[in-house]
């Protein structure tokens, strides 16, 4: 579960507002929640955390105009983490290692002008200045992709390495050992070398996942291979967006996606804090109908599905998502075989394994009910519809053939009735 959206409200109350939801999320099958960057950013009480200023101010020092972060106090965060752990839910911290914001002006000899690179955080941890940013005495820059150019951290600088992963009070050690975070979502990794992630993971341990914001599955795969950790499947996100909004489901079959290459390390999603922004019209599934079909696709296919906070809490039907998470946990196993795909219909089968019978999913992206005849792996069997959409049962013939009917803009998920 991505447990936040852009500009969460009310400010200063987020940790307290999600804590009571954890029990419901656990029942839904959630085993990890991803929190926004939890320390003080330049924008103070307005900050979503992606403008990191003090990596160790979790809402306890009076700076940037506020004691609390946008999400609450340190005590409230610690209470949230403890509650999650009592339910056996892991907490994934959002770690922004690429850039900083909110430094004081100082003369920067490398730029021969004043830059906002003097950082004296009240936590007294990770003081830094122009040598810790690019350009510096080591080199001009570290990556092709420059973001927050004047406050782009240099990860070859000893001071930066000490505070990010080497030292006893580094972000890696402190977040794991003192704050009790279980894992890391690495923001904007395109801005630095994969070696940074390897070093951080070696120091912190736990679960790690990359934000490689790119629709190119092989590029994301390269990052997975270089770092050894998981990644969000942006390739799957764009494939689903194009398929369901562009009304051609064959895109799902043809388009490379990370889960097709590395199912264990691919985390699929249909929405996140960036794609769901009001201002973002281009890169998102445009309608509730498209979202519903994308979640059905994601939960029945290989990879690790994730749910976006607003989709569960406000947009989609909670009972529908619960059915999909149950299907995911009980039936979405084994080899994937596409039984039929056209512009507005898609039928796929999961072969199952020793403990699960597998499933058939039929997605209908047309405006009319749709009937498809497909040949399944089950002969002379009664199949039960687990989706809640359409008729409840169908029977396959002696060759495994069956006729599936699915309502407009909907899906059906079939498996053995006696499971
Ligand atoms: Zn550097």
mmCIF file of C-alpha atoms and ligand atoms in Angstrom:
data_model
loop_
_atom_site.group_PDB
_atom_site.id
_atom_site.type_symbol
_atom_site.label_atom_id
_atom_site.label_comp_id
_atom_site.label_asym_id
_atom_site.label_seq_id
_atom_site.Cartn_x
_atom_site.Cartn_y
_atom_site.Cartn_z
ATOM 1 C CA UNK A 1 0.000 0.000 0.000
ATOM 2 C CA UNK A 2 1.319 3.406 -0.942
ATOM 3 C CA UNK A 3 0.030 5.139 2.173
ATOM 4 C CA UNK A 4 -0.150 8.714 0.918
ATOM 5 C CA UNK A 5 -0.986 10.982 -2.016
ATOM 6 C CA UNK A 6 0.361 14.363 -3.084
ATOM 7 C CA UNK A 7 -0.453 17.190 -0.646
ATOM 8 C CA UNK A 8 -2.154 15.051 1.981
ATOM 9 C CA UNK A 9 -4.555 16.843 4.301
ATOM 10 C CA UNK A 10 -4.962 17.816 7.029
ATOM 11 C CA UNK A 11 -1.403 19.036 7.438
ATOM 12 C CA UNK A 12 0.424 17.793 10.514
ATOM 13 C CA UNK A 13 -2.081 14.959 11.051
ATOM 14 C CA UNK A 14 -1.210 12.282 8.477
ATOM 15 C CA UNK A 15 0.458 9.707 10.727
ATOM 16 C CA UNK A 16 -2.516 9.926 13.078
ATOM 17 C CA UNK A 17 -5.055 9.655 10.253
ATOM 18 C CA UNK A 18 -3.640 6.480 8.722
ATOM 19 C CA UNK A 19 -2.920 4.622 11.946
ATOM 20 C CA UNK A 20 -6.573 3.557 12.495
ATOM 21 C CA UNK A 21 -6.701 2.221 8.916
ATOM 22 C CA UNK A 22 -3.920 -0.320 9.407
ATOM 23 C CA UNK A 23 -6.212 -3.070 10.695
ATOM 24 C CA UNK A 24 -8.417 -2.839 7.600
ATOM 25 C CA UNK A 25 -5.373 -2.776 5.338
ATOM 26 C CA UNK A 26 -3.990 -5.852 7.066
ATOM 27 C CA UNK A 27 -7.276 -7.687 6.461
ATOM 28 C CA UNK A 28 -7.012 -6.654 2.809
ATOM 29 C CA UNK A 29 -3.670 -8.485 2.626
ATOM 30 C CA UNK A 30 -1.317 -5.514 2.893
ATOM 31 C CA UNK A 31 2.110 -6.557 4.206
ATOM 32 C CA UNK A 32 4.078 -3.355 3.543
ATOM 33 C CA UNK A 33 3.206 0.314 3.629
ATOM 34 C CA UNK A 34 5.233 3.000 1.903
ATOM 35 C CA UNK A 35 5.363 6.325 3.728
ATOM 36 C CA UNK A 36 6.391 9.700 2.264
ATOM 37 C CA UNK A 37 9.869 11.090 3.153
ATOM 38 C CA UNK A 38 9.347 11.564 6.875
ATOM 39 C CA UNK A 39 11.819 14.320 7.761
ATOM 40 C CA UNK A 40 11.831 18.103 7.586
ATOM 41 C CA UNK A 41 11.902 19.606 4.114
ATOM 42 C CA UNK A 42 12.504 23.145 2.963
ATOM 43 C CA UNK A 43 8.766 23.854 2.655
ATOM 44 C CA UNK A 44 8.190 23.006 6.319
ATOM 45 C CA UNK A 45 4.566 22.220 7.062
ATOM 46 C CA UNK A 46 3.780 22.255 3.320
ATOM 47 C CA UNK A 47 6.583 19.869 2.378
ATOM 48 C CA UNK A 48 5.806 16.438 0.945
ATOM 49 C CA UNK A 49 9.353 15.514 1.924
ATOM 50 C CA UNK A 50 10.992 15.511 -1.480
ATOM 51 C CA UNK A 51 12.862 18.736 -0.664
ATOM 52 C CA UNK A 52 14.995 17.245 2.141
ATOM 53 C CA UNK A 53 16.679 19.650 4.528
ATOM 54 C CA UNK A 54 17.267 17.795 7.834
ATOM 55 C CA UNK A 55 17.368 13.991 7.408
ATOM 56 C CA UNK A 56 17.048 13.519 11.163
ATOM 57 C CA UNK A 57 14.202 15.910 12.021
ATOM 58 C CA UNK A 58 11.139 13.638 12.080
ATOM 59 C CA UNK A 59 9.024 16.437 13.502
ATOM 60 C CA UNK A 60 10.852 17.432 16.670
ATOM 61 C CA UNK A 61 12.942 20.539 15.898
ATOM 62 C CA UNK A 62 11.628 24.051 15.310
ATOM 63 C CA UNK A 63 12.940 24.848 11.844
ATOM 64 C CA UNK A 64 11.483 25.750 8.453
ATOM 65 C CA UNK A 65 8.681 27.406 10.403
ATOM 66 C CA UNK A 66 7.358 24.282 12.090
ATOM 67 C CA UNK A 67 8.122 21.581 14.635
ATOM 68 C CA UNK A 68 5.892 18.918 13.088
ATOM 69 C CA UNK A 69 6.429 17.791 9.499
ATOM 70 C CA UNK A 70 3.475 17.901 7.152
ATOM 71 C CA UNK A 71 2.706 14.404 8.439
ATOM 72 C CA UNK A 72 2.993 14.932 12.180
ATOM 73 C CA UNK A 73 5.405 14.632 15.077
ATOM 74 C CA UNK A 74 8.182 12.150 15.639
ATOM 75 C CA UNK A 75 6.199 10.573 18.486
ATOM 76 C CA UNK A 76 3.204 10.078 16.176
ATOM 77 C CA UNK A 77 5.417 8.471 13.540
ATOM 78 C CA UNK A 78 6.950 6.137 16.100
ATOM 79 C CA UNK A 79 3.487 5.183 17.295
ATOM 80 C CA UNK A 80 2.427 4.435 13.696
ATOM 81 C CA UNK A 81 5.493 2.254 13.141
ATOM 82 C CA UNK A 82 4.877 0.356 16.399
ATOM 83 C CA UNK A 83 1.226 -0.215 15.481
ATOM 84 C CA UNK A 84 2.202 -1.495 12.032
ATOM 85 C CA UNK A 85 4.733 -3.873 13.529
ATOM 86 C CA UNK A 86 2.148 -5.207 15.983
ATOM 87 C CA UNK A 87 0.098 -6.172 12.895
ATOM 88 C CA UNK A 88 3.150 -7.577 11.090
ATOM 89 C CA UNK A 89 3.094 -4.827 8.496
ATOM 90 C CA UNK A 90 6.500 -3.571 7.370
ATOM 91 C CA UNK A 91 7.175 0.136 6.992
ATOM 92 C CA UNK A 92 9.002 1.343 3.896
ATOM 93 C CA UNK A 93 10.724 4.727 4.251
ATOM 94 C CA UNK A 94 11.009 7.028 1.266
ATOM 95 C CA UNK A 95 14.688 7.971 0.996
ATOM 96 C CA UNK A 96 15.693 10.970 -1.107
ATOM 97 C CA UNK A 97 19.437 10.713 -1.697
ATOM 98 C CA UNK A 98 19.818 12.742 -4.870
ATOM 99 C CA UNK A 99 19.245 16.335 -3.864
ATOM 100 C CA UNK A 100 18.621 18.769 -1.016
ATOM 101 C CA UNK A 101 16.735 22.009 -0.434
ATOM 102 C CA UNK A 102 16.703 24.797 2.096
ATOM 103 C CA UNK A 103 20.383 25.550 2.653
ATOM 104 C CA UNK A 104 21.685 29.014 3.524
ATOM 105 C CA UNK A 105 23.537 31.167 1.031
ATOM 106 C CA UNK A 106 27.312 30.851 1.001
ATOM 107 C CA UNK A 107 30.036 31.735 -1.457
ATOM 108 C CA UNK A 108 30.659 28.741 -3.702
ATOM 109 C CA UNK A 109 34.084 28.932 -5.378
ATOM 110 C CA UNK A 110 33.168 26.245 -7.916
ATOM 111 C CA UNK A 111 30.297 28.321 -9.212
ATOM 112 C CA UNK A 112 31.937 31.661 -8.366
ATOM 113 C CA UNK A 113 28.740 32.950 -6.850
ATOM 114 C CA UNK A 114 26.558 32.488 -3.805
ATOM 115 C CA UNK A 115 24.619 29.212 -3.679
ATOM 116 C CA UNK A 116 22.127 27.734 -1.172
ATOM 117 C CA UNK A 117 24.492 24.993 -0.109
ATOM 118 C CA UNK A 118 25.203 25.744 3.573
ATOM 119 C CA UNK A 119 23.233 23.258 5.677
ATOM 120 C CA UNK A 120 23.257 23.539 9.470
ATOM 121 C CA UNK A 121 20.327 21.359 10.559
ATOM 122 C CA UNK A 122 19.135 21.600 14.164
ATOM 123 C CA UNK A 123 19.481 17.843 14.601
ATOM 124 C CA UNK A 124 23.237 18.552 14.353
ATOM 125 C CA UNK A 125 23.440 15.563 12.038
ATOM 126 C CA UNK A 126 24.752 15.819 8.470
ATOM 127 C CA UNK A 127 26.012 19.426 8.335
ATOM 128 C CA UNK A 128 27.137 20.112 4.773
ATOM 129 C CA UNK A 129 28.337 22.775 2.392
ATOM 130 C CA UNK A 130 29.386 23.375 -1.210
ATOM 131 C CA UNK A 131 32.017 20.598 -1.282
ATOM 132 C CA UNK A 132 29.191 18.089 -0.737
ATOM 133 C CA UNK A 133 27.422 19.197 -3.905
ATOM 134 C CA UNK A 134 28.360 19.406 -7.570
ATOM 135 C CA UNK A 135 30.593 20.700 -8.963
ATOM 136 C CA UNK A 136 33.292 20.138 -6.342
ATOM 137 C CA UNK A 137 36.930 19.161 -6.072
ATOM 138 C CA UNK A 138 36.115 15.573 -7.091
ATOM 139 C CA UNK A 139 34.221 16.222 -10.297
ATOM 140 C CA UNK A 140 31.685 18.356 -12.092
ATOM 141 C CA UNK A 141 28.711 16.008 -11.791
ATOM 142 C CA UNK A 142 27.688 12.423 -11.193
ATOM 143 C CA UNK A 143 24.943 11.596 -13.660
ATOM 144 C CA UNK A 144 23.388 12.650 -16.924
ATOM 145 C CA UNK A 145 20.115 13.454 -15.252
ATOM 146 C CA UNK A 146 20.462 16.592 -13.165
ATOM 147 C CA UNK A 147 17.704 17.561 -10.789
ATOM 148 C CA UNK A 148 18.026 20.417 -8.313
ATOM 149 C CA UNK A 149 21.329 21.115 -9.988
ATOM 150 C CA UNK A 150 22.873 23.410 -7.371
ATOM 151 C CA UNK A 151 21.927 21.065 -4.507
ATOM 152 C CA UNK A 152 22.781 17.826 -6.293
ATOM 153 C CA UNK A 153 24.616 15.764 -3.667
ATOM 154 C CA UNK A 154 28.013 14.214 -4.419
ATOM 155 C CA UNK A 155 27.972 10.600 -3.235
ATOM 156 C CA UNK A 156 31.717 10.255 -3.620
ATOM 157 C CA UNK A 157 32.267 12.878 -0.955
ATOM 158 C CA UNK A 158 33.357 11.329 2.366
ATOM 159 C CA UNK A 159 30.983 13.493 4.416
ATOM 160 C CA UNK A 160 28.002 12.415 2.306
ATOM 161 C CA UNK A 161 28.968 8.737 2.477
ATOM 162 C CA UNK A 162 29.434 8.918 6.242
ATOM 163 C CA UNK A 163 25.997 10.421 6.808
ATOM 164 C CA UNK A 164 24.177 8.282 4.260
ATOM 165 C CA UNK A 165 25.565 4.826 5.005
ATOM 166 C CA UNK A 166 29.030 4.543 6.586
ATOM 167 C CA UNK A 167 28.680 6.110 10.019
ATOM 168 C CA UNK A 168 26.979 4.722 13.116
ATOM 169 C CA UNK A 169 24.439 7.558 12.898
ATOM 170 C CA UNK A 170 24.069 7.431 9.117
ATOM 171 C CA UNK A 171 20.618 7.576 7.557
ATOM 172 C CA UNK A 172 20.906 3.850 6.755
ATOM 173 C CA UNK A 173 21.734 2.847 10.342
ATOM 174 C CA UNK A 174 19.576 5.382 12.166
ATOM 175 C CA UNK A 175 16.424 4.753 10.124
ATOM 176 C CA UNK A 176 16.795 0.986 10.546
ATOM 177 C CA UNK A 177 17.994 0.714 14.124
ATOM 178 C CA UNK A 178 16.542 3.756 15.873
ATOM 179 C CA UNK A 179 13.404 4.532 13.856
ATOM 180 C CA UNK A 180 12.712 0.827 13.088
ATOM 181 C CA UNK A 181 11.933 1.287 9.409
ATOM 182 C CA UNK A 182 11.981 -2.063 7.592
ATOM 183 C CA UNK A 183 12.700 -1.002 4.039
ATOM 184 C CA UNK A 184 13.562 1.756 1.612
ATOM 185 C CA UNK A 185 11.978 3.256 -1.451
ATOM 186 C CA UNK A 186 14.795 5.084 -3.225
ATOM 187 C CA UNK A 187 13.654 8.299 -4.850
ATOM 188 C CA UNK A 188 14.985 9.442 -8.219
ATOM 189 C CA UNK A 189 17.833 6.937 -8.549
ATOM 190 C CA UNK A 190 18.555 8.071 -12.098
ATOM 191 C CA UNK A 191 20.380 10.991 -10.471
ATOM 192 C CA UNK A 192 23.294 8.913 -9.138
ATOM 193 C CA UNK A 193 25.252 5.680 -9.430
ATOM 194 C CA UNK A 194 23.699 2.250 -8.607
ATOM 195 C CA UNK A 195 26.710 1.727 -6.310
ATOM 196 C CA UNK A 196 25.128 4.222 -3.873
ATOM 197 C CA UNK A 197 22.150 1.893 -3.473
ATOM 198 C CA UNK A 198 24.380 -1.140 -2.974
ATOM 199 C CA UNK A 199 26.313 0.665 -0.253
ATOM 200 C CA UNK A 200 23.154 1.832 1.475
ATOM 201 C CA UNK A 201 21.596 -1.649 1.349
ATOM 202 C CA UNK A 202 24.779 -3.269 2.662
ATOM 203 C CA UNK A 203 24.684 -0.915 5.640
ATOM 204 C CA UNK A 204 20.931 -0.881 6.348
ATOM 205 C CA UNK A 205 19.697 -4.302 5.227
ATOM 206 C CA UNK A 206 15.962 -4.827 4.823
ATOM 207 C CA UNK A 207 13.743 -4.450 1.780
ATOM 208 C CA UNK A 208 14.679 -2.073 -1.041
ATOM 209 C CA UNK A 209 12.784 -0.735 -4.047
ATOM 210 C CA UNK A 210 13.856 1.673 -6.795
ATOM 211 C CA UNK A 211 12.041 4.519 -8.449
ATOM 212 C CA UNK A 212 13.403 4.283 -11.976
ATOM 213 C CA UNK A 213 10.787 6.463 -13.602
ATOM 214 C CA UNK A 214 11.007 5.147 -17.143
ATOM 215 C CA UNK A 215 8.705 3.159 -19.411
ATOM 216 C CA UNK A 216 11.638 1.132 -20.745
ATOM 217 C CA UNK A 217 11.504 -2.283 -19.055
ATOM 218 C CA UNK A 218 15.074 -3.229 -19.969
ATOM 219 C CA UNK A 219 16.413 -0.009 -18.457
ATOM 220 C CA UNK A 220 14.597 -0.717 -15.171
ATOM 221 C CA UNK A 221 15.857 -4.291 -15.372
ATOM 222 C CA UNK A 222 19.444 -3.041 -15.664
ATOM 223 C CA UNK A 223 18.987 -1.111 -12.425
ATOM 224 C CA UNK A 224 17.517 -4.175 -10.723
ATOM 225 C CA UNK A 225 20.503 -6.231 -11.841
ATOM 226 C CA UNK A 226 23.051 -3.605 -10.816
ATOM 227 C CA UNK A 227 21.568 -3.052 -7.349
ATOM 228 C CA UNK A 228 20.061 -6.475 -6.580
ATOM 229 C CA UNK A 229 16.844 -4.928 -5.217
ATOM 230 C CA UNK A 230 13.268 -4.502 -6.480
ATOM 231 C CA UNK A 231 11.786 -1.768 -8.649
ATOM 232 C CA UNK A 232 8.436 -0.220 -9.394
ATOM 233 C CA UNK A 233 7.266 -1.435 -12.782
ATOM 234 C CA UNK A 234 6.799 1.837 -14.657
ATOM 235 C CA UNK A 235 6.816 -0.159 -17.911
ATOM 236 C CA UNK A 236 3.706 -2.030 -16.728
ATOM 237 C CA UNK A 237 2.130 1.251 -15.635
ATOM 238 C CA UNK A 238 2.527 2.787 -19.105
ATOM 239 C CA UNK A 239 1.414 -0.442 -20.810
ATOM 240 C CA UNK A 240 -1.779 -0.504 -18.724
ATOM 241 C CA UNK A 241 -2.422 3.177 -19.319
ATOM 242 C CA UNK A 242 -2.031 2.786 -23.062
ATOM 243 C CA UNK A 243 -4.026 -0.445 -23.164
ATOM 244 C CA UNK A 244 -7.021 0.597 -21.085
ATOM 245 C CA UNK A 245 -7.187 4.272 -22.040
ATOM 246 C CA UNK A 246 -6.050 3.768 -25.621
ATOM 247 C CA UNK A 247 -8.520 0.894 -25.965
ATOM 248 C CA UNK A 248 -6.204 -1.743 -27.357
ATOM 249 C CA UNK A 249 -5.604 -4.583 -24.955
ATOM 250 C CA UNK A 250 -3.069 -6.237 -27.276
ATOM 251 C CA UNK A 251 -0.587 -3.705 -25.877
ATOM 252 C CA UNK A 252 -0.607 -5.752 -22.661
ATOM 253 C CA UNK A 253 0.631 -8.766 -24.599
ATOM 254 C CA UNK A 254 3.141 -7.033 -26.837
ATOM 255 C CA UNK A 255 4.754 -4.487 -24.533
ATOM 256 C CA UNK A 256 7.846 -5.465 -22.496
ATOM 257 C CA UNK A 257 7.195 -5.031 -18.760
ATOM 258 C CA UNK A 258 9.502 -5.582 -15.805
ATOM 259 C CA UNK A 259 7.305 -8.364 -14.347
ATOM 260 C CA UNK A 260 7.826 -10.362 -17.562
ATOM 261 C CA UNK A 261 11.591 -10.229 -16.934
ATOM 262 C CA UNK A 262 11.803 -10.274 -13.126
ATOM 263 C CA UNK A 263 8.455 -11.201 -11.538
ATOM 264 C CA UNK A 264 9.947 -11.475 -8.038
ATOM 265 C CA UNK A 265 11.474 -8.014 -8.105
ATOM 266 C CA UNK A 266 8.793 -6.162 -10.058
ATOM 267 C CA UNK A 267 6.291 -4.129 -8.048
ATOM 268 C CA UNK A 268 3.328 -3.322 -10.232
ATOM 269 C CA UNK A 269 1.129 -0.280 -9.626
ATOM 270 C CA UNK A 270 -1.590 1.594 -11.481
ATOM 271 C CA UNK A 271 -1.322 4.945 -9.700
ATOM 272 C CA UNK A 272 1.095 6.770 -7.396
ATOM 273 C CA UNK A 273 1.518 10.165 -5.722
ATOM 274 C CA UNK A 274 2.877 11.635 -8.961
ATOM 275 C CA UNK A 275 0.496 10.081 -11.491
ATOM 276 C CA UNK A 276 -2.548 10.910 -9.354
ATOM 277 C CA UNK A 277 -1.727 14.633 -9.087
ATOM 278 C CA UNK A 278 -4.564 16.898 -10.189
ATOM 279 C CA UNK A 279 -2.169 18.677 -12.514
ATOM 280 C CA UNK A 280 -1.025 15.475 -14.203
ATOM 281 C CA UNK A 281 -3.447 14.687 -17.005
ATOM 282 C CA UNK A 282 -1.139 12.837 -19.388
ATOM 283 C CA UNK A 283 0.381 9.964 -17.447
ATOM 284 C CA UNK A 284 -2.544 8.438 -15.649
ATOM 285 C CA UNK A 285 -5.407 6.041 -16.171
ATOM 286 C CA UNK A 286 -8.089 8.509 -17.084
ATOM 287 C CA UNK A 287 -11.255 6.965 -15.684
ATOM 288 C CA UNK A 288 -12.496 4.894 -12.787
ATOM 289 C CA UNK A 289 -13.426 2.187 -15.331
ATOM 290 C CA UNK A 290 -9.865 2.001 -16.648
ATOM 291 C CA UNK A 291 -8.502 1.895 -13.095
ATOM 292 C CA UNK A 292 -10.800 -0.972 -12.181
ATOM 293 C CA UNK A 293 -9.658 -3.046 -15.167
ATOM 294 C CA UNK A 294 -5.997 -2.237 -14.509
ATOM 295 C CA UNK A 295 -6.247 -3.429 -10.897
ATOM 296 C CA UNK A 296 -7.867 -6.680 -12.100
ATOM 297 C CA UNK A 297 -5.051 -7.185 -14.598
ATOM 298 C CA UNK A 298 -2.388 -6.419 -12.000
ATOM 299 C CA UNK A 299 -3.763 -8.679 -9.261
ATOM 300 C CA UNK A 300 -4.122 -11.685 -11.568
ATOM 301 C CA UNK A 301 -0.691 -11.401 -13.203
ATOM 302 C CA UNK A 302 2.874 -12.106 -11.996
ATOM 303 C CA UNK A 303 4.731 -9.448 -10.005
ATOM 304 C CA UNK A 304 4.027 -7.863 -6.615
ATOM 305 C CA UNK A 305 0.880 -5.740 -6.846
ATOM 306 C CA UNK A 306 0.591 -2.510 -4.894
ATOM 307 C CA UNK A 307 -2.418 -0.373 -4.073
ATOM 308 C CA UNK A 308 -2.528 3.410 -4.134
ATOM 309 C CA UNK A 309 -4.092 4.975 -1.034
ATOM 310 C CA UNK A 310 -6.768 7.047 -2.804
ATOM 311 C CA UNK A 311 -7.810 4.211 -5.104
ATOM 312 C CA UNK A 312 -8.673 2.029 -2.123
ATOM 313 C CA UNK A 313 -9.931 4.669 0.294
ATOM 314 C CA UNK A 314 -11.860 6.946 -2.050
ATOM 315 C CA UNK A 315 -12.114 5.893 -5.684
ATOM 316 C CA UNK A 316 -12.747 2.180 -6.157
ATOM 317 C CA UNK A 317 -15.134 -0.216 -4.491
ATOM 318 C CA UNK A 318 -13.434 -1.614 -1.373
ATOM 319 C CA UNK A 319 -15.212 -4.972 -1.686
ATOM 320 C CA UNK A 320 -13.987 -5.300 -5.294
ATOM 321 C CA UNK A 321 -10.389 -4.733 -4.250
ATOM 322 C CA UNK A 322 -10.762 -7.205 -1.403
ATOM 323 C CA UNK A 323 -11.944 -9.829 -3.899
ATOM 324 C CA UNK A 324 -8.911 -9.077 -6.073
ATOM 325 C CA UNK A 325 -6.439 -9.343 -3.208
ATOM 326 C CA UNK A 326 -8.038 -12.661 -2.194
ATOM 327 C CA UNK A 327 -7.770 -13.864 -5.800
ATOM 328 C CA UNK A 328 -4.150 -12.737 -5.863
ATOM 329 C CA UNK A 329 -3.270 -14.660 -2.708
ATOM 330 C CA UNK A 330 -5.214 -17.833 -3.552
ATOM 331 C CA UNK A 331 -5.302 -18.210 -7.326
ATOM 332 C CA UNK A 332 -2.756 -16.007 -9.137
ATOM 333 C CA UNK A 333 -0.002 -18.607 -9.433
ATOM 334 C CA UNK A 334 1.784 -20.469 -12.162
ATOM 335 C CA UNK A 335 2.684 -19.917 -15.753
ATOM 336 C CA UNK A 336 0.815 -17.218 -17.667
ATOM 337 C CA UNK A 337 -0.773 -18.110 -20.989
ATOM 338 C CA UNK A 338 -2.666 -15.627 -23.148
ATOM 339 C CA UNK A 339 -5.766 -17.410 -24.451
ATOM 340 C CA UNK A 340 -7.141 -14.581 -26.538
ATOM 341 C CA UNK A 341 -6.440 -10.871 -27.075
ATOM 342 C CA UNK A 342 -8.025 -8.242 -29.282
ATOM 343 C CA UNK A 343 -8.593 -4.519 -29.180
ATOM 344 C CA UNK A 344 -11.246 -4.669 -26.454
ATOM 345 C CA UNK A 345 -10.942 -8.134 -24.953
ATOM 346 C CA UNK A 346 -8.265 -10.115 -23.160
ATOM 347 C CA UNK A 347 -8.353 -13.630 -21.736
ATOM 348 C CA UNK A 348 -5.405 -15.146 -19.878
ATOM 349 C CA UNK A 349 -4.813 -18.239 -17.778
ATOM 350 C CA UNK A 350 -2.540 -18.875 -14.778
ATOM 351 C CA UNK A 351 -1.594 -22.546 -14.687
ATOM 352 C CA UNK A 352 -1.568 -22.821 -10.880
ATOM 353 C CA UNK A 353 0.880 -24.854 -8.814
ATOM 354 C CA UNK A 354 0.941 -27.501 -6.067
ATOM 355 C CA UNK A 355 -1.255 -25.469 -3.741
ATOM 356 C CA UNK A 356 -3.333 -23.377 -6.133
ATOM 357 C CA UNK A 357 -5.549 -24.348 -9.105
ATOM 358 C CA UNK A 358 -4.718 -21.158 -11.033
ATOM 359 C CA UNK A 359 -7.268 -18.938 -12.773
ATOM 360 C CA UNK A 360 -8.725 -17.536 -15.973
ATOM 361 C CA UNK A 361 -9.304 -13.789 -16.290
ATOM 362 C CA UNK A 362 -11.467 -12.205 -18.968
ATOM 363 C CA UNK A 363 -11.226 -8.422 -19.318
ATOM 364 C CA UNK A 364 -13.906 -6.684 -21.351
ATOM 365 C CA UNK A 365 -12.986 -3.110 -22.276
ATOM 366 C CA UNK A 366 -15.946 -2.604 -24.613
ATOM 367 C CA UNK A 367 -19.235 -0.847 -23.937
ATOM 368 C CA UNK A 368 -21.282 -4.022 -24.417
ATOM 369 C CA UNK A 369 -21.358 -7.415 -22.714
ATOM 370 C CA UNK A 370 -18.789 -9.681 -24.340
ATOM 371 C CA UNK A 371 -18.807 -13.436 -24.935
ATOM 372 C CA UNK A 372 -15.621 -15.394 -25.708
ATOM 373 C CA UNK A 373 -15.042 -19.081 -26.327
ATOM 374 C CA UNK A 374 -11.656 -20.195 -25.039
ATOM 375 C CA UNK A 375 -9.921 -23.490 -24.336
ATOM 376 C CA UNK A 376 -8.828 -23.831 -20.711
ATOM 377 C CA UNK A 377 -6.623 -26.276 -18.858
ATOM 378 C CA UNK A 378 -9.677 -27.754 -17.098
ATOM 379 C CA UNK A 379 -11.742 -30.476 -18.811
ATOM 380 C CA UNK A 380 -15.351 -31.259 -17.824
ATOM 381 C CA UNK A 381 -15.124 -28.895 -14.880
ATOM 382 C CA UNK A 382 -17.429 -26.494 -13.133
ATOM 383 C CA UNK A 383 -15.785 -23.073 -12.882
ATOM 384 C CA UNK A 384 -16.768 -20.482 -10.329
ATOM 385 C CA UNK A 385 -16.633 -16.748 -10.981
ATOM 386 C CA UNK A 386 -14.699 -15.086 -8.137
ATOM 387 C CA UNK A 387 -14.903 -11.509 -9.448
ATOM 388 C CA UNK A 388 -18.442 -10.603 -8.486
ATOM 389 C CA UNK A 389 -19.206 -9.589 -12.092
ATOM 390 C CA UNK A 390 -21.431 -11.669 -14.400
ATOM 391 C CA UNK A 391 -22.832 -15.178 -13.957
ATOM 392 C CA UNK A 392 -21.570 -17.346 -11.118
ATOM 393 C CA UNK A 393 -20.722 -20.636 -12.816
ATOM 394 C CA UNK A 394 -19.852 -22.140 -16.192
ATOM 395 C CA UNK A 395 -18.910 -25.665 -17.255
ATOM 396 C CA UNK A 396 -16.034 -26.659 -19.547
ATOM 397 C CA UNK A 397 -16.485 -29.477 -22.056
ATOM 398 C CA UNK A 398 -14.359 -32.593 -22.587
ATOM 399 C CA UNK A 399 -11.722 -30.599 -24.462
ATOM 400 C CA UNK A 400 -11.597 -27.825 -21.865
ATOM 401 C CA UNK A 401 -13.582 -25.395 -23.982
ATOM 402 C CA UNK A 402 -15.841 -22.886 -22.241
ATOM 403 C CA UNK A 403 -17.954 -19.843 -23.086
ATOM 404 C CA UNK A 404 -17.269 -16.823 -20.876
ATOM 405 C CA UNK A 405 -19.516 -13.776 -20.744
ATOM 406 C CA UNK A 406 -18.406 -10.602 -18.993
ATOM 407 C CA UNK A 407 -20.399 -7.373 -18.511
ATOM 408 C CA UNK A 408 -19.334 -4.134 -20.240
ATOM 409 C CA UNK A 409 -16.148 -2.394 -18.968
ATOM 410 C CA UNK A 410 -15.604 -5.181 -16.500
ATOM 411 C CA UNK A 411 -13.815 -8.462 -15.796
ATOM 412 C CA UNK A 412 -14.490 -11.970 -14.614
ATOM 413 C CA UNK A 413 -12.080 -14.311 -12.834
ATOM 414 C CA UNK A 414 -12.665 -18.063 -12.976
ATOM 415 C CA UNK A 415 -11.297 -21.044 -11.164
ATOM 416 C CA UNK A 416 -12.317 -24.489 -9.936
ATOM 417 C CA UNK A 417 -15.401 -24.380 -7.795
ATOM 418 C CA UNK A 418 -14.176 -26.934 -5.329
ATOM 419 C CA UNK A 419 -11.080 -24.967 -4.432
HETATM 420 ZN ZN1 LIG B 1 29.909 13.438 -7.184
#
